[in-house]
PDB file of C-alpha atoms in Angstrom:
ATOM      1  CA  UNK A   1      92.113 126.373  40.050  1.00 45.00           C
ATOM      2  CA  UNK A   2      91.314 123.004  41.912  1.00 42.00           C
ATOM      3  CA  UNK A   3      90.582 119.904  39.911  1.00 44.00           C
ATOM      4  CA  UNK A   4      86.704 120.061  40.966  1.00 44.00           C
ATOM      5  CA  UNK A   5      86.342 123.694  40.042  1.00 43.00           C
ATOM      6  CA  UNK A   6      87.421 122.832  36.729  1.00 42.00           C
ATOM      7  CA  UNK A   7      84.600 120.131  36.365  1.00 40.00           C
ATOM      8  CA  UNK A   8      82.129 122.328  37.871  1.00 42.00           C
ATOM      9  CA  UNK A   9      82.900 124.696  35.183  1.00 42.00           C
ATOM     10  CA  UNK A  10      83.324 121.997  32.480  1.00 42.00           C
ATOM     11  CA  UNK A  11      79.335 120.756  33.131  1.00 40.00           C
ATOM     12  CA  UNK A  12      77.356 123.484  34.556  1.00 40.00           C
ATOM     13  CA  UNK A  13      75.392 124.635  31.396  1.00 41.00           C
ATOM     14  CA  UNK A  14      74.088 121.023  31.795  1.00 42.00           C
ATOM     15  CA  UNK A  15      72.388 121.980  35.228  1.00 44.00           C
ATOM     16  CA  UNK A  16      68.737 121.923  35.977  1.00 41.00           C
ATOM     17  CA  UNK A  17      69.014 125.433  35.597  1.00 41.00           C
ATOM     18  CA  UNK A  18      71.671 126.597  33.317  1.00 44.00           C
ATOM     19  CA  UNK A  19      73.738 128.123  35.570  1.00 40.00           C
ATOM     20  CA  UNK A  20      77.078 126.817  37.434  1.00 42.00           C
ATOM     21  CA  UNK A  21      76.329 125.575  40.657  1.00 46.00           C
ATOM     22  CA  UNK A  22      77.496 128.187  43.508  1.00 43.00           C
ATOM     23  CA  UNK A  23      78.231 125.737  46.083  1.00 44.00           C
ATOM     24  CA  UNK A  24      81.639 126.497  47.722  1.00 43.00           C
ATOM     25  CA  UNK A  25      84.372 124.038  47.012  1.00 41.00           C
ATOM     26  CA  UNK A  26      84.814 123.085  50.919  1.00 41.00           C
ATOM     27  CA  UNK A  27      81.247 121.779  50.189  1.00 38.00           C
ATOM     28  CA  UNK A  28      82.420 119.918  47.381  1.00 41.00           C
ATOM     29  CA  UNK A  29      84.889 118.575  49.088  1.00 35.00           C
ATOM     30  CA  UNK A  30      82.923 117.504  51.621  1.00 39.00           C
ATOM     31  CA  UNK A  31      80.624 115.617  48.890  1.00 38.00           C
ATOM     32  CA  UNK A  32      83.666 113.392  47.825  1.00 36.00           C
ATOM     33  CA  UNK A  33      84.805 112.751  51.021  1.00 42.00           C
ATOM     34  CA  UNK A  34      80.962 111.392  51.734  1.00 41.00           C
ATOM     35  CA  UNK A  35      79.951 114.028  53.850  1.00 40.00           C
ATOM     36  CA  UNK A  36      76.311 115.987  54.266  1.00 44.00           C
ATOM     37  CA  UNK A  37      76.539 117.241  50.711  1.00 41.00           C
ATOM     38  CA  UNK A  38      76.278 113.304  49.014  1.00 44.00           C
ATOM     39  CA  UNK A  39      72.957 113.617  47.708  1.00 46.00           C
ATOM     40  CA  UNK A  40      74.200 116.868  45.684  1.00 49.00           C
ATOM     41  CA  UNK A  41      77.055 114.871  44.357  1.00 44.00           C
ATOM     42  CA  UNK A  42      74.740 112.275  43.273  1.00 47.00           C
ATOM     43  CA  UNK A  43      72.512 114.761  41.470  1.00 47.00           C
ATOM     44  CA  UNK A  44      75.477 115.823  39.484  1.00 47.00           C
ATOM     45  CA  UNK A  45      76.090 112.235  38.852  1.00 41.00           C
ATOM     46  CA  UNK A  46      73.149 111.597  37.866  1.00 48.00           C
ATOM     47  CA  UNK A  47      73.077 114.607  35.206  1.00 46.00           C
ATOM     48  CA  UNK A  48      76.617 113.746  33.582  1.00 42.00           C
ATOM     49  CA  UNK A  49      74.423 109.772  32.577  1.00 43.00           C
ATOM     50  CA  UNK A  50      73.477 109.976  29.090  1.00 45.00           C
ATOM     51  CA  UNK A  51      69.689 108.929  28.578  1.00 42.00           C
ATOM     52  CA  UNK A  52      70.515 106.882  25.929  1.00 40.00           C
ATOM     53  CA  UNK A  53      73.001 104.656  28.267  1.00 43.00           C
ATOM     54  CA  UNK A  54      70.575 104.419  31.159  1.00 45.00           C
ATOM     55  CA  UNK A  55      69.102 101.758  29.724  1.00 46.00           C
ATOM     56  CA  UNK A  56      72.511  99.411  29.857  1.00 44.00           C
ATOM     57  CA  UNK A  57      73.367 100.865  33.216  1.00 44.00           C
ATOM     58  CA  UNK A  58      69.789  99.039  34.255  1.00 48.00           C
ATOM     59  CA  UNK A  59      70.964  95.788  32.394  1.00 41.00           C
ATOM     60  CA  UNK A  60      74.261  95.932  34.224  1.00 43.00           C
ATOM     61  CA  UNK A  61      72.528  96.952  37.032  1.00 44.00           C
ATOM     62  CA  UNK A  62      70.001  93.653  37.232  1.00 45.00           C
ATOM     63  CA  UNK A  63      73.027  91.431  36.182  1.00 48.00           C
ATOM     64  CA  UNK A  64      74.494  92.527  39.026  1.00 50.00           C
ATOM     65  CA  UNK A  65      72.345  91.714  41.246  1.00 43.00           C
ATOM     66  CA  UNK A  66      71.359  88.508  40.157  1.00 44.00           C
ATOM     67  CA  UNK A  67      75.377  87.566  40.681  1.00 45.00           C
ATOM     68  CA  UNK A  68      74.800  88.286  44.192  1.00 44.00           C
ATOM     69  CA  UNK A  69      71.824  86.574  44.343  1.00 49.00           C
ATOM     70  CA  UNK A  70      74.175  83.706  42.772  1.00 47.00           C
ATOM     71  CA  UNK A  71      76.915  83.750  45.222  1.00 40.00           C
ATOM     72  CA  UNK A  72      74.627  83.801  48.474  1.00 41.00           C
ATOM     73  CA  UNK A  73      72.695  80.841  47.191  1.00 41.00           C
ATOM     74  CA  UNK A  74      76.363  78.809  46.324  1.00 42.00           C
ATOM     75  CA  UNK A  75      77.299  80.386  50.054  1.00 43.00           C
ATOM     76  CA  UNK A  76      73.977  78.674  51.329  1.00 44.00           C
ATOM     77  CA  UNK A  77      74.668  75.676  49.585  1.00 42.00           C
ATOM     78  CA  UNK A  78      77.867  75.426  51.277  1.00 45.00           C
ATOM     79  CA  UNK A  79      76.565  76.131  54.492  1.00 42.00           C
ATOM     80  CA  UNK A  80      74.131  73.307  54.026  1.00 44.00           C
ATOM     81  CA  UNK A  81      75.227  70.341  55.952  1.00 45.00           C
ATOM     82  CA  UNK A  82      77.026  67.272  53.630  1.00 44.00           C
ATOM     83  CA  UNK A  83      74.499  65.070  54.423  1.00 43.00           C
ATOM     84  CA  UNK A  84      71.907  67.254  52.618  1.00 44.00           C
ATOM     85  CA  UNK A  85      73.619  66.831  49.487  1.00 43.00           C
ATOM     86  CA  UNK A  86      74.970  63.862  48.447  1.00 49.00           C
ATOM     87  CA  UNK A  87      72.382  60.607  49.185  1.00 46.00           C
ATOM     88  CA  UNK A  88      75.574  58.557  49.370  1.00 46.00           C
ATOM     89  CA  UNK A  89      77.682  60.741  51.466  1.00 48.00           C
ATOM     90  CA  UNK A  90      74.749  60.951  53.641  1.00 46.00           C
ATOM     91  CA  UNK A  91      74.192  57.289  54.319  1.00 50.00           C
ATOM     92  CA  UNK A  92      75.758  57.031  57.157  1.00 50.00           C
ATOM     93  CA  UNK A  93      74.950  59.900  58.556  1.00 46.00           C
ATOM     94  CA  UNK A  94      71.031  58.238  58.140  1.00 44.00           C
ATOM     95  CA  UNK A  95      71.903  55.186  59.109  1.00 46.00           C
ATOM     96  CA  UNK A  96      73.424  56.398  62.626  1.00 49.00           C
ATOM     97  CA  UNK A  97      70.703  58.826  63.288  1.00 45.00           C
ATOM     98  CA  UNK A  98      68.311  55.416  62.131  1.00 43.00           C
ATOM     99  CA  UNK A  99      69.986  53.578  65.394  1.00 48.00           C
ATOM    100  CA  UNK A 100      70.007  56.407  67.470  1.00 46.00           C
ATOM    101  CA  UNK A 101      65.991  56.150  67.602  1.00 44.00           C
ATOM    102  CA  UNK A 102      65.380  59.319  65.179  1.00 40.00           C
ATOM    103  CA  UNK A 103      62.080  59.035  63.788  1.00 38.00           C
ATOM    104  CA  UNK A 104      61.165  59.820  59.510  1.00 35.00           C
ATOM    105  CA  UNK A 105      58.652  59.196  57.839  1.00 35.00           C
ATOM    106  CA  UNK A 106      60.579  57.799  54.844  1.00 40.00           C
ATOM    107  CA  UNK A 107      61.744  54.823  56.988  1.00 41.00           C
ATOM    108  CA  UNK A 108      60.434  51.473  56.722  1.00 41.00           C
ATOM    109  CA  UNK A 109      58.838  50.300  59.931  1.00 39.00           C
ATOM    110  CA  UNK A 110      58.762  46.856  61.223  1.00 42.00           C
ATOM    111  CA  UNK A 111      54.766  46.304  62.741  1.00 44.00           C
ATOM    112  CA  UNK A 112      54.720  44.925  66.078  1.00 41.00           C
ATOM    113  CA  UNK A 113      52.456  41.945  66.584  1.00 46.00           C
ATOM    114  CA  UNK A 114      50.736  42.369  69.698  1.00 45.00           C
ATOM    115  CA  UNK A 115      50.690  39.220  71.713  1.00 52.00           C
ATOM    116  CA  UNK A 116      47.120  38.213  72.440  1.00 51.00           C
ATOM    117  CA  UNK A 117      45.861  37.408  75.346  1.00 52.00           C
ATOM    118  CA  UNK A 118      43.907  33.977  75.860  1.00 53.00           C
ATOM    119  CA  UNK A 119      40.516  34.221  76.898  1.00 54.00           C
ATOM    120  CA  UNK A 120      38.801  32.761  79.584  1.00 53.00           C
ATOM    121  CA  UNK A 121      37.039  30.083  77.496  1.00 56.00           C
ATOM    122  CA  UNK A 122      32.950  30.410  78.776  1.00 54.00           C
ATOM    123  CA  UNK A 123      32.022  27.169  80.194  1.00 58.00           C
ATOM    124  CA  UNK A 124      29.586  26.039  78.215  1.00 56.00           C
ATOM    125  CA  UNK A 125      26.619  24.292  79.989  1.00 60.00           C
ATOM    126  CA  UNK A 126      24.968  20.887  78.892  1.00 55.00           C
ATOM    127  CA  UNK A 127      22.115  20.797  76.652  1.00 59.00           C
ATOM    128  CA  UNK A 128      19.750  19.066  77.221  1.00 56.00           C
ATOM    129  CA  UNK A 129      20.561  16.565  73.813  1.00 55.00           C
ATOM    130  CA  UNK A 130      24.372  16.154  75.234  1.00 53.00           C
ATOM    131  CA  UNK A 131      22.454  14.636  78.590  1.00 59.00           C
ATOM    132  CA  UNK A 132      20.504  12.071  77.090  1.00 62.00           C
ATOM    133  CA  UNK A 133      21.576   8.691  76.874  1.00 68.00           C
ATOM    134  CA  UNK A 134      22.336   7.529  73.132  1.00 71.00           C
ATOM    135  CA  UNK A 135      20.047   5.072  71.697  1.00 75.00           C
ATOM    136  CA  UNK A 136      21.589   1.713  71.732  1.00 77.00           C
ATOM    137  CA  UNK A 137      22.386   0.585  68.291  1.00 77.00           C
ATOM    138  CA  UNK A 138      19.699  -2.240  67.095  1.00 76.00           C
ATOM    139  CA  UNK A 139      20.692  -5.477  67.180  1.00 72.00           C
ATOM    140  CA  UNK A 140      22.489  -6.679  63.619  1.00 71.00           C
ATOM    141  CA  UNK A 141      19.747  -9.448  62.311  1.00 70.00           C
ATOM    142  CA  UNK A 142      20.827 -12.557  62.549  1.00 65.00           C
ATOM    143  CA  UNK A 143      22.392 -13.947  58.811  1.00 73.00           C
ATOM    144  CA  UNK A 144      19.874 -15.852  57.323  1.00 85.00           C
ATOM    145  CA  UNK A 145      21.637 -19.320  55.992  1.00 92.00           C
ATOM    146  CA  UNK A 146      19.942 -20.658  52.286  1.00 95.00           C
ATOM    147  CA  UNK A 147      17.669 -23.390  53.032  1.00 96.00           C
ATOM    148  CA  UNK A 148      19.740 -26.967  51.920  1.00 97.00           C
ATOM    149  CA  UNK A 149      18.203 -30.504  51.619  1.00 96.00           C
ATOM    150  CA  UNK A 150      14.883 -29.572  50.347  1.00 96.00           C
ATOM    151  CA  UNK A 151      14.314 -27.383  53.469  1.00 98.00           C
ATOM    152  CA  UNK A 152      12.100 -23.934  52.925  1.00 97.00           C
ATOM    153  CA  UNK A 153      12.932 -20.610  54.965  1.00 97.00           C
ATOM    154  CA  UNK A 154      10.506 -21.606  57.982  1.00 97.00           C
ATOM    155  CA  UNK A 155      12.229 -25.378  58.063  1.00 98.00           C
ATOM    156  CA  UNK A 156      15.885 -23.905  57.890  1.00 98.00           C
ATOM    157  CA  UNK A 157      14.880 -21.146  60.648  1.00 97.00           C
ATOM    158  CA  UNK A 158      14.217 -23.961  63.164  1.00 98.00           C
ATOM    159  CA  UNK A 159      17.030 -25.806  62.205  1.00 98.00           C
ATOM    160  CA  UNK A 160      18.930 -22.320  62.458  1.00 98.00           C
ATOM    161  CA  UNK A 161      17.404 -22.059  66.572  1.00 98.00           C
ATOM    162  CA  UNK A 162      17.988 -25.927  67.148  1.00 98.00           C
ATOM    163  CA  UNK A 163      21.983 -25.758  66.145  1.00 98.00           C
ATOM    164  CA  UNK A 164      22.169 -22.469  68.027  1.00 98.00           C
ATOM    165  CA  UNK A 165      21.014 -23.420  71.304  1.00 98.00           C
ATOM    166  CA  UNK A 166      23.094 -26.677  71.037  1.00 98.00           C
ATOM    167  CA  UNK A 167      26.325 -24.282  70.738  1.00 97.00           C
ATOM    168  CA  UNK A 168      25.517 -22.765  73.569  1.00 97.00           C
ATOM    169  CA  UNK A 169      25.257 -25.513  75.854  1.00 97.00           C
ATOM    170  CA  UNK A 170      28.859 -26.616  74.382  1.00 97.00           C
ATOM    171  CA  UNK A 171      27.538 -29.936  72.789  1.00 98.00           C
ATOM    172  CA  UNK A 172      29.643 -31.928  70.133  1.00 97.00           C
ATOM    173  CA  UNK A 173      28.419 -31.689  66.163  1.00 98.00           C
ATOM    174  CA  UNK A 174      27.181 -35.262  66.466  1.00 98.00           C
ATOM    175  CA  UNK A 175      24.557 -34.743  68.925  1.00 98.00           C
ATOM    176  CA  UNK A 176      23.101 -31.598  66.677  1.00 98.00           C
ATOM    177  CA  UNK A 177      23.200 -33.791  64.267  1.00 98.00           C
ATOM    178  CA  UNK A 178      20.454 -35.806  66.161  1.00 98.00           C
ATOM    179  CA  UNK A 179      18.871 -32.738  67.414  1.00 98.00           C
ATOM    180  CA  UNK A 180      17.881 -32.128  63.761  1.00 98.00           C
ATOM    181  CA  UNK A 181      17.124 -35.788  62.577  1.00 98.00           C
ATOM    182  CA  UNK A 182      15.133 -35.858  65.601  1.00 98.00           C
ATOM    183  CA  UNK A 183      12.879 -32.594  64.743  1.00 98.00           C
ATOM    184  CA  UNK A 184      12.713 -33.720  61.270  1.00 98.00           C
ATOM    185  CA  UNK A 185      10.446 -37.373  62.145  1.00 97.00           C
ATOM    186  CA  UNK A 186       8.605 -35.630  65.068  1.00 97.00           C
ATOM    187  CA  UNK A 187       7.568 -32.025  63.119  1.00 97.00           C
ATOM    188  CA  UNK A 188       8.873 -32.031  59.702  1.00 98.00           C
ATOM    189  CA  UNK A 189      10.791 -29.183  61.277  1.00 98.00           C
ATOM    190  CA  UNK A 190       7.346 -26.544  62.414  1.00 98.00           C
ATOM    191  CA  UNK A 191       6.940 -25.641  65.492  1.00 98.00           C
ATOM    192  CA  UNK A 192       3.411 -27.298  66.055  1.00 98.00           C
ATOM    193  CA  UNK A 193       0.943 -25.857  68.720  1.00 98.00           C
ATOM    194  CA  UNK A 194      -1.574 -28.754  70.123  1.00 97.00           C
ATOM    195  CA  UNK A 195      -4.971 -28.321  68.974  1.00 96.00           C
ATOM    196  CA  UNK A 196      -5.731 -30.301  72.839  1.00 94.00           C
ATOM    197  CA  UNK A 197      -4.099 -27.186  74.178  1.00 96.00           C
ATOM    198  CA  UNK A 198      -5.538 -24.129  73.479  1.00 95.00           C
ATOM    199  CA  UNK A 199      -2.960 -22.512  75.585  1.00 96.00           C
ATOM    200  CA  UNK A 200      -0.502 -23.202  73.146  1.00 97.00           C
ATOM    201  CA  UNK A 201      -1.892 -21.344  70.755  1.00 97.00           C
ATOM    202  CA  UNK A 202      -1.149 -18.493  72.317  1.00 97.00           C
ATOM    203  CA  UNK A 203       2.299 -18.342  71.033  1.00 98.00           C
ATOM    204  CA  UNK A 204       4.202 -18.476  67.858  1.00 97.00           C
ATOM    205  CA  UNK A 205       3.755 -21.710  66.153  1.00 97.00           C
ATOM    206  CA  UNK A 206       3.390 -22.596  62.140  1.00 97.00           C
ATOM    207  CA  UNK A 207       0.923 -26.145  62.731  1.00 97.00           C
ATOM    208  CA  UNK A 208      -1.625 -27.115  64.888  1.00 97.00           C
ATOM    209  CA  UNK A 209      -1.226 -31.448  65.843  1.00 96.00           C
ATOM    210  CA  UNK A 210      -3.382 -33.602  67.748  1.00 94.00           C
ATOM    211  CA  UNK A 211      -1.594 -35.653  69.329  1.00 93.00           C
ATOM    212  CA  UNK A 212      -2.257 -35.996  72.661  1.00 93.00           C
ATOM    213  CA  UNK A 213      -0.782 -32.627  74.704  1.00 95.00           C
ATOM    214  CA  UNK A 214       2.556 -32.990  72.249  1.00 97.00           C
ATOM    215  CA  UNK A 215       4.024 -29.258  71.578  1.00 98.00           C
ATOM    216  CA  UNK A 216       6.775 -27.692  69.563  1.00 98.00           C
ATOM    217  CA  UNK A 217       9.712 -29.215  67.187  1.00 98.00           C
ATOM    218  CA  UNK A 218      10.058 -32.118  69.492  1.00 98.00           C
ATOM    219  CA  UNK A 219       6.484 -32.969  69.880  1.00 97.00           C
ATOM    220  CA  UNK A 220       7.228 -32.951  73.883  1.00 98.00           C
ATOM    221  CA  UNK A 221       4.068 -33.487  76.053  1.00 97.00           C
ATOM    222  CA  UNK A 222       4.203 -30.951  78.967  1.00 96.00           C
ATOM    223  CA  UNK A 223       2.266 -34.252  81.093  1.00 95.00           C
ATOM    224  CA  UNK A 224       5.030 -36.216  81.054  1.00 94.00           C
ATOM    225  CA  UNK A 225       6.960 -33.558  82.602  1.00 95.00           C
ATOM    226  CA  UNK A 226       8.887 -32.123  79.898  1.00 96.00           C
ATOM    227  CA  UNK A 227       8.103 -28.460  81.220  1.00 96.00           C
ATOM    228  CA  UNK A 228       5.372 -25.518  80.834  1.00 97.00           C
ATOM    229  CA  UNK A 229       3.414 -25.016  77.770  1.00 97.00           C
ATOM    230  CA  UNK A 230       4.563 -21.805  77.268  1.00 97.00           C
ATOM    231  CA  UNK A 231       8.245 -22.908  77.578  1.00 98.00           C
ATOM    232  CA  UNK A 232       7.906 -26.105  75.182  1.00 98.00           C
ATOM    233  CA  UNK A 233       6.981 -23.369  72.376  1.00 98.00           C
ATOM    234  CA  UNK A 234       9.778 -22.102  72.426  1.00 98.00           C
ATOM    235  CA  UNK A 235      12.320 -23.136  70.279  1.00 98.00           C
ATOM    236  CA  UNK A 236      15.936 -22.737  72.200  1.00 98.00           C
ATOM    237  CA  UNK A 237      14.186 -24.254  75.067  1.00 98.00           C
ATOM    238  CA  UNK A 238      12.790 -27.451  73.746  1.00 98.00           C
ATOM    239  CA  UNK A 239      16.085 -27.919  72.181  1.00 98.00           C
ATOM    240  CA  UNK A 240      17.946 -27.698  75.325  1.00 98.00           C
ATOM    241  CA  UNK A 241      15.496 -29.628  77.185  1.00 98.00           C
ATOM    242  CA  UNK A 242      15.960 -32.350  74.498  1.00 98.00           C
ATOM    243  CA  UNK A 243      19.955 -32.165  74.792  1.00 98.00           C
ATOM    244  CA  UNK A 244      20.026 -32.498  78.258  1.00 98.00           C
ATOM    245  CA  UNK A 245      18.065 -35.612  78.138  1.00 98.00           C
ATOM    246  CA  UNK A 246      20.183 -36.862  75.304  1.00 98.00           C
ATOM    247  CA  UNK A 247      23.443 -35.973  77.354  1.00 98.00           C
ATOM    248  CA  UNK A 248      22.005 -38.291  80.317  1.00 97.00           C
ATOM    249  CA  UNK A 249      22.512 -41.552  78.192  1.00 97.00           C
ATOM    250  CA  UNK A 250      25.431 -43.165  78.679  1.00 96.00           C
ATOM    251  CA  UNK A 251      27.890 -43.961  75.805  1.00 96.00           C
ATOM    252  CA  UNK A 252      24.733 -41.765  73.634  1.00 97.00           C
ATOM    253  CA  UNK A 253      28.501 -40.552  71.146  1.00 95.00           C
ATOM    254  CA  UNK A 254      28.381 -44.146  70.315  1.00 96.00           C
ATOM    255  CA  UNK A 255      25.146 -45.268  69.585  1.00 97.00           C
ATOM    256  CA  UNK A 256      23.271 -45.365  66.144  1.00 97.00           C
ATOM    257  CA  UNK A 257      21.281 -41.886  65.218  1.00 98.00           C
ATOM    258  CA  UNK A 258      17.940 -43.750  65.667  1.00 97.00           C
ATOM    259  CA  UNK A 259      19.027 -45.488  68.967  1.00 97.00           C
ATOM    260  CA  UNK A 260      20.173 -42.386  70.298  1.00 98.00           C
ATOM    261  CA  UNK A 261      17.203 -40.479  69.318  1.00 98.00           C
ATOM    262  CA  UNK A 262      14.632 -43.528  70.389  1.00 97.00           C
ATOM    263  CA  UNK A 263      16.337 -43.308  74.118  1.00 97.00           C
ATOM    264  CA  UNK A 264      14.708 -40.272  74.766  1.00 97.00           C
ATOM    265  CA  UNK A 265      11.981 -40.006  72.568  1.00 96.00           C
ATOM    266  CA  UNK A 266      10.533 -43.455  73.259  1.00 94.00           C
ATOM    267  CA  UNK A 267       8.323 -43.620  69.957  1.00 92.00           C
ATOM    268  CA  UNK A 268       6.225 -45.661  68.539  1.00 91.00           C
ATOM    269  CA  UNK A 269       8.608 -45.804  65.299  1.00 92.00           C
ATOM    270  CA  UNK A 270      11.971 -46.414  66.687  1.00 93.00           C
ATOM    271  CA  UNK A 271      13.392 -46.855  63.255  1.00 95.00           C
ATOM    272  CA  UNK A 272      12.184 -44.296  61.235  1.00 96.00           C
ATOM    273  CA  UNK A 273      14.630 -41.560  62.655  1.00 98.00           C
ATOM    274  CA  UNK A 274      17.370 -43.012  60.250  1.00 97.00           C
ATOM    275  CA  UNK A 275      15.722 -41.853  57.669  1.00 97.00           C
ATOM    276  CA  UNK A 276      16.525 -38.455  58.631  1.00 98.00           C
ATOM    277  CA  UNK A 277      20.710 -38.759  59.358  1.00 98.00           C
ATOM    278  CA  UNK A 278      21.683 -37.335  55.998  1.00 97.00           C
ATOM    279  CA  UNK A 279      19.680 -34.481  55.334  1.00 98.00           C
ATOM    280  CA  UNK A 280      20.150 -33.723  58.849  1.00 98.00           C
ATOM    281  CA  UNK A 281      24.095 -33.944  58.749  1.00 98.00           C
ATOM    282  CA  UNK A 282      24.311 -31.647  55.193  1.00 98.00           C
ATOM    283  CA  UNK A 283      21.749 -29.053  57.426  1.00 98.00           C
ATOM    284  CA  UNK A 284      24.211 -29.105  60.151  1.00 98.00           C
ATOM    285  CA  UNK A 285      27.451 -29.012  58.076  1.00 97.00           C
ATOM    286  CA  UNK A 286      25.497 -25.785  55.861  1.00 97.00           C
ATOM    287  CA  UNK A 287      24.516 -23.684  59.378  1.00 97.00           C
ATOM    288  CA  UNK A 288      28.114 -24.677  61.012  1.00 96.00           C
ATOM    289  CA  UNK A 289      30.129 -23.271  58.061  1.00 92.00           C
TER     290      UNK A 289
END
């Protein structure tokens, strides 16, 4: 008897059926040698398992299995390029693939200021304010000097004009000196309109006289050819005119106030223009400072 008979014979009252299994032993043979007859084999197999151990065969079974599962994951892992495991070891790797232009998300980018371009600037057109001419800036007012020698504002105004307009003809401080004396004797320093000449009247003046045609701080009579009426009233003017008569004198620089002053007045009081040299010199010295 074979070796397979004899476990054919051993197990076949635990058949499905109870009865030995009448399949030849070249068929049997076959079954071990993995022919056709494997799934009768397996049945047999299958028969010999205790119920109570199928339950371990399943445990074994599933353990099994997850060790496969185990060593194809650790196989993936080392298929898995070194760069995908260790952050250090893959550094470089980064790094090159960072110069060689490869794009990721995780990489800081550097933002690229755009160069403007300049505008054409829009050229603007004039407004109508821009065109105008600017206002000329007023005048500053001319400082007002504290009256001195007993003077009020209107007196120390006219001495103001009479020392002005003899700077501006370039005349030496002794002949405003005179200028003044000689206003003080003839006006008391107003600028006197003639009540013989209405036409005088017409213009700024601070007194009204009567004598004769005599006008303004010089008391100048526009009949003896001292000038118009209208020019005599003014201040600057009679003072020049006056000047220019004094100039005319010779040796005038060395002559007494009153002498000086009589030359081209020609009063009636030669003497009493002395009278005035003092107040007139501290007036002259207070406007000149």
């Amino acid at each position: 008897m074979r070796d397979d008979d004899t476990i054919d014979d051993q197990y076949a009252h635990e058949g499905p059926t109870g009865r030995s299994d009448d399949t030849p032993s070249s068929v049997q043979v076959g079954v071990l040698r993995g022919t056709q007859a494997a799934p009768s084999l397996r049945t047999r197999l299958g028969a010999l398992v205790n119920p109570l151990t199928r339950r371990p065969s399943r445990v074994a079974l599933a353990s099994g299995v997850v060790c496969c599962l185990g060593v194809a994951a650790f196989a993936g892992v080392q298929a898995l390029p070194a760069d995908r495991l260790d952050p250090v070891a893959a550094q470089p790797a980064l790094t090159e693939r960072a110069q060689e232009g490869v794009a990721s998300r995780g990489q800081a980018r550097t933002p690229v200021t755009a160069t403007p371009t300049p505008a054409a600037t829009p050229t603007a057109s004039p407004s109508p304010t821009a065109t105008k001419k600017a206002k000329p800036k007023p005048k500053p007012k001319p400082k007002r000097i504290a009256p001195v020698a007993g003077l009020d504002r209107a007196q120390m105004d006219n001495a103001t004009a009479i020392v002005k307009a003899g700077r501006k003809m370039g005349v030496p401080r002794q002949a405003l000196i005179i200028a003044v004396a000689t206003a003080m004797q003839e006006s008391n320093l107003y600028n006197y309109a003639s009540g013989v000449l209405p036409e005088s009247q017409n213009y700024p003046h601070q007194a009204i006289g009567w004598d004769h045609d005599s006008v303004g701080l010089f008391q100048q009579r526009p009949s003896s050819g001292w000038g118009e009426v209208r020019d005599l009233m003014d201040p600057e003017y009679a003072t020049q005119a006056f000047l220019s008569a004094l100039l005319e004198i010779p040796g005038w620089q060395y002559l007494a106030l009153t002498d000086a002053a009589q030359a081209v007045q020609v009063s009636a009081f030669p003497w009493a223009y002395a009278q005035h040299e003092w107040r007139a010199t501290e007036v002259v010295e207070a406007i000149l400072a």
